[in-house]
mmCIF file with all atom_site columns, C-alpha atoms in Angstrom:
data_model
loop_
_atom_site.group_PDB
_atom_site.id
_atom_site.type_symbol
_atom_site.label_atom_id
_atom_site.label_alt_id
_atom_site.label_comp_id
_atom_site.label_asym_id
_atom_site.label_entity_id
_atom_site.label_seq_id
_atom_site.pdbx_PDB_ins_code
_atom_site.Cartn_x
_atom_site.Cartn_y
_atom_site.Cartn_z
_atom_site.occupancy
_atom_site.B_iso_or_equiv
_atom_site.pdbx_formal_charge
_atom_site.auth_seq_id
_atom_site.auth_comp_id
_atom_site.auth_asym_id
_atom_site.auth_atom_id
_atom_site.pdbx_PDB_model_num
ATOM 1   C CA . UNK A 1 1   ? 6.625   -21.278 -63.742 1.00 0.00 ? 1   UNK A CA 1
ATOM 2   C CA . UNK A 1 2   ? 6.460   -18.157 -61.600 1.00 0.00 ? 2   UNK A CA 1
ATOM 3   C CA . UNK A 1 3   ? 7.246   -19.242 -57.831 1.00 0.00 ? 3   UNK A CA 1
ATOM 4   C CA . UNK A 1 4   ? 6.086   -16.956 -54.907 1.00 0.00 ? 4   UNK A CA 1
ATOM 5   C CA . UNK A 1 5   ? 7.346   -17.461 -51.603 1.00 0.00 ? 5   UNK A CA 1
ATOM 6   C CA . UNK A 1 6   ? 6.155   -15.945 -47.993 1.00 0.00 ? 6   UNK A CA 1
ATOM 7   C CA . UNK A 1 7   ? 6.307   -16.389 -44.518 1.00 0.00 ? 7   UNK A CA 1
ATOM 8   C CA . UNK A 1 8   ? 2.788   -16.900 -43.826 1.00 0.00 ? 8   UNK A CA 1
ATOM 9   C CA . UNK A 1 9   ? 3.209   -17.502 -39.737 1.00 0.00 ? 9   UNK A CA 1
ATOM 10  C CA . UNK A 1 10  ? 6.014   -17.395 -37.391 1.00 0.00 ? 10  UNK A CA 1
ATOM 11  C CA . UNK A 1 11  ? 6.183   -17.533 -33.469 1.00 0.00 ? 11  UNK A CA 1
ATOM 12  C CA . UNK A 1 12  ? 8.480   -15.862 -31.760 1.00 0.00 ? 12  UNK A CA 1
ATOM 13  C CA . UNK A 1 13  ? 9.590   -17.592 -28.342 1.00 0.00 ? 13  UNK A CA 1
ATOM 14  C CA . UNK A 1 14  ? 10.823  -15.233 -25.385 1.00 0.00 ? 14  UNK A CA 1
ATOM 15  C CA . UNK A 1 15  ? 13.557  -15.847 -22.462 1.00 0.00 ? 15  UNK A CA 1
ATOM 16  C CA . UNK A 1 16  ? 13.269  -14.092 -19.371 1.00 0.00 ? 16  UNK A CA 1
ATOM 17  C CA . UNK A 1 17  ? 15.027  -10.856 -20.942 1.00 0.00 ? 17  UNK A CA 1
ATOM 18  C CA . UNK A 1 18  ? 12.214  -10.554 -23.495 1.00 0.00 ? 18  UNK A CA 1
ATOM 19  C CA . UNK A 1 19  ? 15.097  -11.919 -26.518 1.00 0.00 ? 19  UNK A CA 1
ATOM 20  C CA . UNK A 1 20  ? 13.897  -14.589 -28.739 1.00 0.00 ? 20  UNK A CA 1
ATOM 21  C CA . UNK A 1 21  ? 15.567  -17.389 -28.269 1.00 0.00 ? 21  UNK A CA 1
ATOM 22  C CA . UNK A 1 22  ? 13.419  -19.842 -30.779 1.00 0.00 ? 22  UNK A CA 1
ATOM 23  C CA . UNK A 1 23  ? 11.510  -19.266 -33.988 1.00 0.00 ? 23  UNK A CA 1
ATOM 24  C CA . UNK A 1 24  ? 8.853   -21.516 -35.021 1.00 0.00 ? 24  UNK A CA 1
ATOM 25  C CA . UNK A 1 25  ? 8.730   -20.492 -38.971 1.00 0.00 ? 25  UNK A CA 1
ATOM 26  C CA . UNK A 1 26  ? 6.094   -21.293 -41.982 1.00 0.00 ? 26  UNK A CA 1
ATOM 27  C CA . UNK A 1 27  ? 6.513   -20.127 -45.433 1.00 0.00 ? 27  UNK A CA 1
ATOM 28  C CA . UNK A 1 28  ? 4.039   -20.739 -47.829 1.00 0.00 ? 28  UNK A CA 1
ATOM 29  C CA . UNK A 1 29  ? 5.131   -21.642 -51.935 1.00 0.00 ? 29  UNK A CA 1
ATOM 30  C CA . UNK A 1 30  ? 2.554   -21.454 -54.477 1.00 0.00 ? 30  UNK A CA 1
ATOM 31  C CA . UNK A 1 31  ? 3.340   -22.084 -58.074 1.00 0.00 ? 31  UNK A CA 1
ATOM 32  C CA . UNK A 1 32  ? 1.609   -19.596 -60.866 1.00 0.00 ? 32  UNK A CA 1
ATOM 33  C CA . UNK A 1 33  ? -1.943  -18.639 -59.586 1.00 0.00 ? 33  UNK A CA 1
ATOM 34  C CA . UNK A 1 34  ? -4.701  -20.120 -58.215 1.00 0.00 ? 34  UNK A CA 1
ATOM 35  C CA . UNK A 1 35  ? -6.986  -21.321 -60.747 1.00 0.00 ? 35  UNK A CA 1
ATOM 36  C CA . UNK A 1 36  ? -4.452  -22.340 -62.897 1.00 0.00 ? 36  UNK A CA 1
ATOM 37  C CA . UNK A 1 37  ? -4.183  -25.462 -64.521 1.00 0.00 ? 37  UNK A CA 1
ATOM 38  C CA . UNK A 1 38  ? -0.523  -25.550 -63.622 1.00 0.00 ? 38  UNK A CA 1
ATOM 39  C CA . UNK A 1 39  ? -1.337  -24.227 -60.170 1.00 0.00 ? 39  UNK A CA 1
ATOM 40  C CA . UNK A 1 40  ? 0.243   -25.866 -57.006 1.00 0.00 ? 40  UNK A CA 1
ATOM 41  C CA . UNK A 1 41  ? 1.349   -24.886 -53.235 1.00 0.00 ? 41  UNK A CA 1
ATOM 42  C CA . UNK A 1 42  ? 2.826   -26.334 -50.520 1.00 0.00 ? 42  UNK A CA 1
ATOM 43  C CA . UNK A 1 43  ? 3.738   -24.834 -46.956 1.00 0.00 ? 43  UNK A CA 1
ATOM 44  C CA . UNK A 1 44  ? 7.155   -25.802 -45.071 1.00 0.00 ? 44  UNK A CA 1
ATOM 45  C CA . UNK A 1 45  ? 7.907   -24.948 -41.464 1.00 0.00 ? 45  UNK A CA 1
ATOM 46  C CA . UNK A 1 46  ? 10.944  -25.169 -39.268 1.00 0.00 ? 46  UNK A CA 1
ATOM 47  C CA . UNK A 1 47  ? 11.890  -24.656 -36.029 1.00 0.00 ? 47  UNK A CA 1
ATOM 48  C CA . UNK A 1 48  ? 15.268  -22.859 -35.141 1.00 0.00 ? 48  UNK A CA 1
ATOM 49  C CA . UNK A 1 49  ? 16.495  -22.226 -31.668 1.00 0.00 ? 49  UNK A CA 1
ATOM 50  C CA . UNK A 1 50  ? 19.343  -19.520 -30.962 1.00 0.00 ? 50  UNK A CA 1
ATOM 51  C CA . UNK A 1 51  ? 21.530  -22.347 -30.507 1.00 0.00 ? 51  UNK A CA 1
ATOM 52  C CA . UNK A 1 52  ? 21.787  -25.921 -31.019 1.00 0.00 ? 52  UNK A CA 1
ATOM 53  C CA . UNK A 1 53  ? 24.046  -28.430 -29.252 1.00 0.00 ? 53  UNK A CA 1
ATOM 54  C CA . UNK A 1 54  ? 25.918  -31.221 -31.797 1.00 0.00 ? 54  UNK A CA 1
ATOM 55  C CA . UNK A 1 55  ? 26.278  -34.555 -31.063 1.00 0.00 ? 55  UNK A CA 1
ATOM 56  C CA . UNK A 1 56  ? 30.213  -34.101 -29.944 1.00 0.00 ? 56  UNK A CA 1
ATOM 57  C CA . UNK A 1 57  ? 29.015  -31.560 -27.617 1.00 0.00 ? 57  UNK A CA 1
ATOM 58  C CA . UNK A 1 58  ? 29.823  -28.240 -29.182 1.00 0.00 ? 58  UNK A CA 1
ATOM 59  C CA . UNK A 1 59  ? 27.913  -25.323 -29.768 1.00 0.00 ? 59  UNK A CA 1
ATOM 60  C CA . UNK A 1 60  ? 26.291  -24.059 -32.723 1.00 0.00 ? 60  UNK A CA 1
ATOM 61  C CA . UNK A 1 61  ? 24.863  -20.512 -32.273 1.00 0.00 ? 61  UNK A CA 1
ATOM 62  C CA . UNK A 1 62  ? 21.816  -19.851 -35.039 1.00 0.00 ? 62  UNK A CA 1
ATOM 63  C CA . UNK A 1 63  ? 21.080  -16.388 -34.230 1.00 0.00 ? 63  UNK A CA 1
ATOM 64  C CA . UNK A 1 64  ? 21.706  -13.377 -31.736 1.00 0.00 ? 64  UNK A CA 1
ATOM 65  C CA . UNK A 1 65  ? 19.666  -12.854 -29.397 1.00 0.00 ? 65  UNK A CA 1
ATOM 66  C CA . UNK A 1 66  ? 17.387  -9.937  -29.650 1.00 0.00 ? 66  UNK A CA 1
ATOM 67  C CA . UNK A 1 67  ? 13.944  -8.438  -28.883 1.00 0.00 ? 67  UNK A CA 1
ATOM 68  C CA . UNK A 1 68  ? 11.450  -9.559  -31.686 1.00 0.00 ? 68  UNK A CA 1
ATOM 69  C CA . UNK A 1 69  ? 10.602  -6.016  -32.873 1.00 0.00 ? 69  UNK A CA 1
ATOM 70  C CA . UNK A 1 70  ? 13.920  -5.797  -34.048 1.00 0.00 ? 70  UNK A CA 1
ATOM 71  C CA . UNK A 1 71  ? 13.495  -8.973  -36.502 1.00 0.00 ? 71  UNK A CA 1
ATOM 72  C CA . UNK A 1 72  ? 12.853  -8.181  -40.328 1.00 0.00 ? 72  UNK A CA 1
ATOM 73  C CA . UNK A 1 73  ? 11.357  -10.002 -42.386 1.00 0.00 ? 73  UNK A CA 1
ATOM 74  C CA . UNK A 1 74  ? 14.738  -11.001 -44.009 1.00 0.00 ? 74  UNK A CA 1
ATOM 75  C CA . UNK A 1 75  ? 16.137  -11.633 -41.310 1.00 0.00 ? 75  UNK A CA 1
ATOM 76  C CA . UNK A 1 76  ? 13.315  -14.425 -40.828 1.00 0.00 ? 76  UNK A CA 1
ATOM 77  C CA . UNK A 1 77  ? 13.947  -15.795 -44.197 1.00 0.00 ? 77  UNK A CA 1
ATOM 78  C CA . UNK A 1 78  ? 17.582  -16.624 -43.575 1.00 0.00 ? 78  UNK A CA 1
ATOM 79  C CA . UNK A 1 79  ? 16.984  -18.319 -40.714 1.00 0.00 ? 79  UNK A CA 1
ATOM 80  C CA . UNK A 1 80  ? 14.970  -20.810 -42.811 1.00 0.00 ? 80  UNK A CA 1
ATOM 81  C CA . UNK A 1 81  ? 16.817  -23.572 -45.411 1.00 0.00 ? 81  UNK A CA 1
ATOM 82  C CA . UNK A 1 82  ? 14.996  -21.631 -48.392 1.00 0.00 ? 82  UNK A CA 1
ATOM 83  C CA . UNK A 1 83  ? 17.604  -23.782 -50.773 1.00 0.00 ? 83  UNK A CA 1
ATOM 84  C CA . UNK A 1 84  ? 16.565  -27.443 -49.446 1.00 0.00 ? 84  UNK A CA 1
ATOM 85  C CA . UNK A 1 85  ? 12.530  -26.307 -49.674 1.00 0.00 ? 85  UNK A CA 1
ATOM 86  C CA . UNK A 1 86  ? 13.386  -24.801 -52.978 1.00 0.00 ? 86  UNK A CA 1
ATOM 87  C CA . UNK A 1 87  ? 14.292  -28.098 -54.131 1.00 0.00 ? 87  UNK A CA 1
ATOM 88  C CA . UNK A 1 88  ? 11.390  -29.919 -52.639 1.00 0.00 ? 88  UNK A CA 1
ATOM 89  C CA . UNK A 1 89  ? 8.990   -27.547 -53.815 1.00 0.00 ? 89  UNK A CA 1
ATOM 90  C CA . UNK A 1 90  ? 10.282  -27.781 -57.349 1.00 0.00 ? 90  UNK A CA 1
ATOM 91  C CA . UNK A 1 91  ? 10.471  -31.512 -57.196 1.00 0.00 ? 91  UNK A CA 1
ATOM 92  C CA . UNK A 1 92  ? 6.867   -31.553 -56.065 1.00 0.00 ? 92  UNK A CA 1
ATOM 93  C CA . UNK A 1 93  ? 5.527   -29.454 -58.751 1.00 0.00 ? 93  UNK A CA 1
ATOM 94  C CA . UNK A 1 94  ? 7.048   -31.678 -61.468 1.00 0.00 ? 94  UNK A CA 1
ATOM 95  C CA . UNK A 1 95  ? 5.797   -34.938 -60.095 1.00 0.00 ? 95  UNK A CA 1
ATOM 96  C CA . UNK A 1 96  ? 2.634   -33.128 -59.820 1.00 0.00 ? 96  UNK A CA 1
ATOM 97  C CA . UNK A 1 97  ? 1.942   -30.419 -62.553 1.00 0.00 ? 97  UNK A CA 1
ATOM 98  C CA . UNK A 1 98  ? 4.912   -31.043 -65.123 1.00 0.00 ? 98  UNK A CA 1
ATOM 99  C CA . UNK A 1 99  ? 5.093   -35.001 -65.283 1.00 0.00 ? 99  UNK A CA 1
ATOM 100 C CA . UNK A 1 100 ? 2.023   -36.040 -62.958 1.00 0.00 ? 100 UNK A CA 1
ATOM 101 C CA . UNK A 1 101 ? 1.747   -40.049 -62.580 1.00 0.00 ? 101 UNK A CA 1
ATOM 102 C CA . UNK A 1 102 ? -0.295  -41.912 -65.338 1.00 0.00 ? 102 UNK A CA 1
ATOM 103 C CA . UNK A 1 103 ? -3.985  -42.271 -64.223 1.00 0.00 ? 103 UNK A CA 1
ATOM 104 C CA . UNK A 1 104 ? -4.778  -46.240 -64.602 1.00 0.00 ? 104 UNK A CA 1
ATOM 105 C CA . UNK A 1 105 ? -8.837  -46.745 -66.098 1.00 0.00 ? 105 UNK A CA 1
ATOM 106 C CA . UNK A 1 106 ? -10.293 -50.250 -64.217 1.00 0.00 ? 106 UNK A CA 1
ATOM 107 C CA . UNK A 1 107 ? -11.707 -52.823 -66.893 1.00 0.00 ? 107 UNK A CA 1
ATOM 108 C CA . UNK A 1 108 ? -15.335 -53.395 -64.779 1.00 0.00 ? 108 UNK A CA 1
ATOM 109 C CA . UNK A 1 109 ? -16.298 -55.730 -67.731 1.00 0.00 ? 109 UNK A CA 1
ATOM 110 C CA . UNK A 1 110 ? -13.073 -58.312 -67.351 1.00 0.00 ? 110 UNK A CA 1
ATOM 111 C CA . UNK A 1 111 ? -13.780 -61.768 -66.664 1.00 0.00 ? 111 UNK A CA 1
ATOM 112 C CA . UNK A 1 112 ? -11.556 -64.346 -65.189 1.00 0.00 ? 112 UNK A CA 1
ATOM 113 C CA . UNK A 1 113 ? -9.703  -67.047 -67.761 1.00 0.00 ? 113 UNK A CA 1
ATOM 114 C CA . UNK A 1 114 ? -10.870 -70.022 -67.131 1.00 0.00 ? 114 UNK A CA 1
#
């Protein structure tokens, strides 16, 4: 099973400095290639802001703040929870490809016992 990966879109979102203070992210998995019988994709997207408030009140800080010419795309990637989609992903393909759900055939020609 050969697994690509990409970020296919992401929005940068600017404070009144010109920093980016909030990433909206999509990255885009596709399983083997298309055409394949064992072909499959699937595209997850987060949100991160710079910082993120907890429910007791503290502080979590994401990212620094910077302009978003200076973002990579690896830094992009490790802003997103690549291990959790990972996971999904992989769990979708074998519910899908590897161990898809029996297909049930309707019996048009069954009549009710009497």
């Amino acid at each position: 099973m050969a697994v690509t990966k990409a970020i296919t879109k992401c929005t940068p979102y600017e404070n009144a400095s010109s920093k980016v203070d909030k990433w909206s992210i999509e990255m885009k998995y596709e399983n083997d290639s298309e055409g394949d019988s064992t072909y499959y994709t699937s595209t997850f997207s987060k949100t991160i802001n710079q910082t993120d408030t907890n429910a007791n009140g503290s502080t979590t800080t994401n990212f620094t703040l910077k302009d978003k010419g200076s973002w990579t795309n690896a830094n992009l990637v490790a802003l997103c929870p690549v291990s959790e989609w990972d996971v999904v992903f992989a769990s979708q393909v074998d519910s899908v490809i590897t161990n898809p759900p029996a297909v049930s055939t309707p019996d048009q020609a069954f009549n009710v016992p009497s």
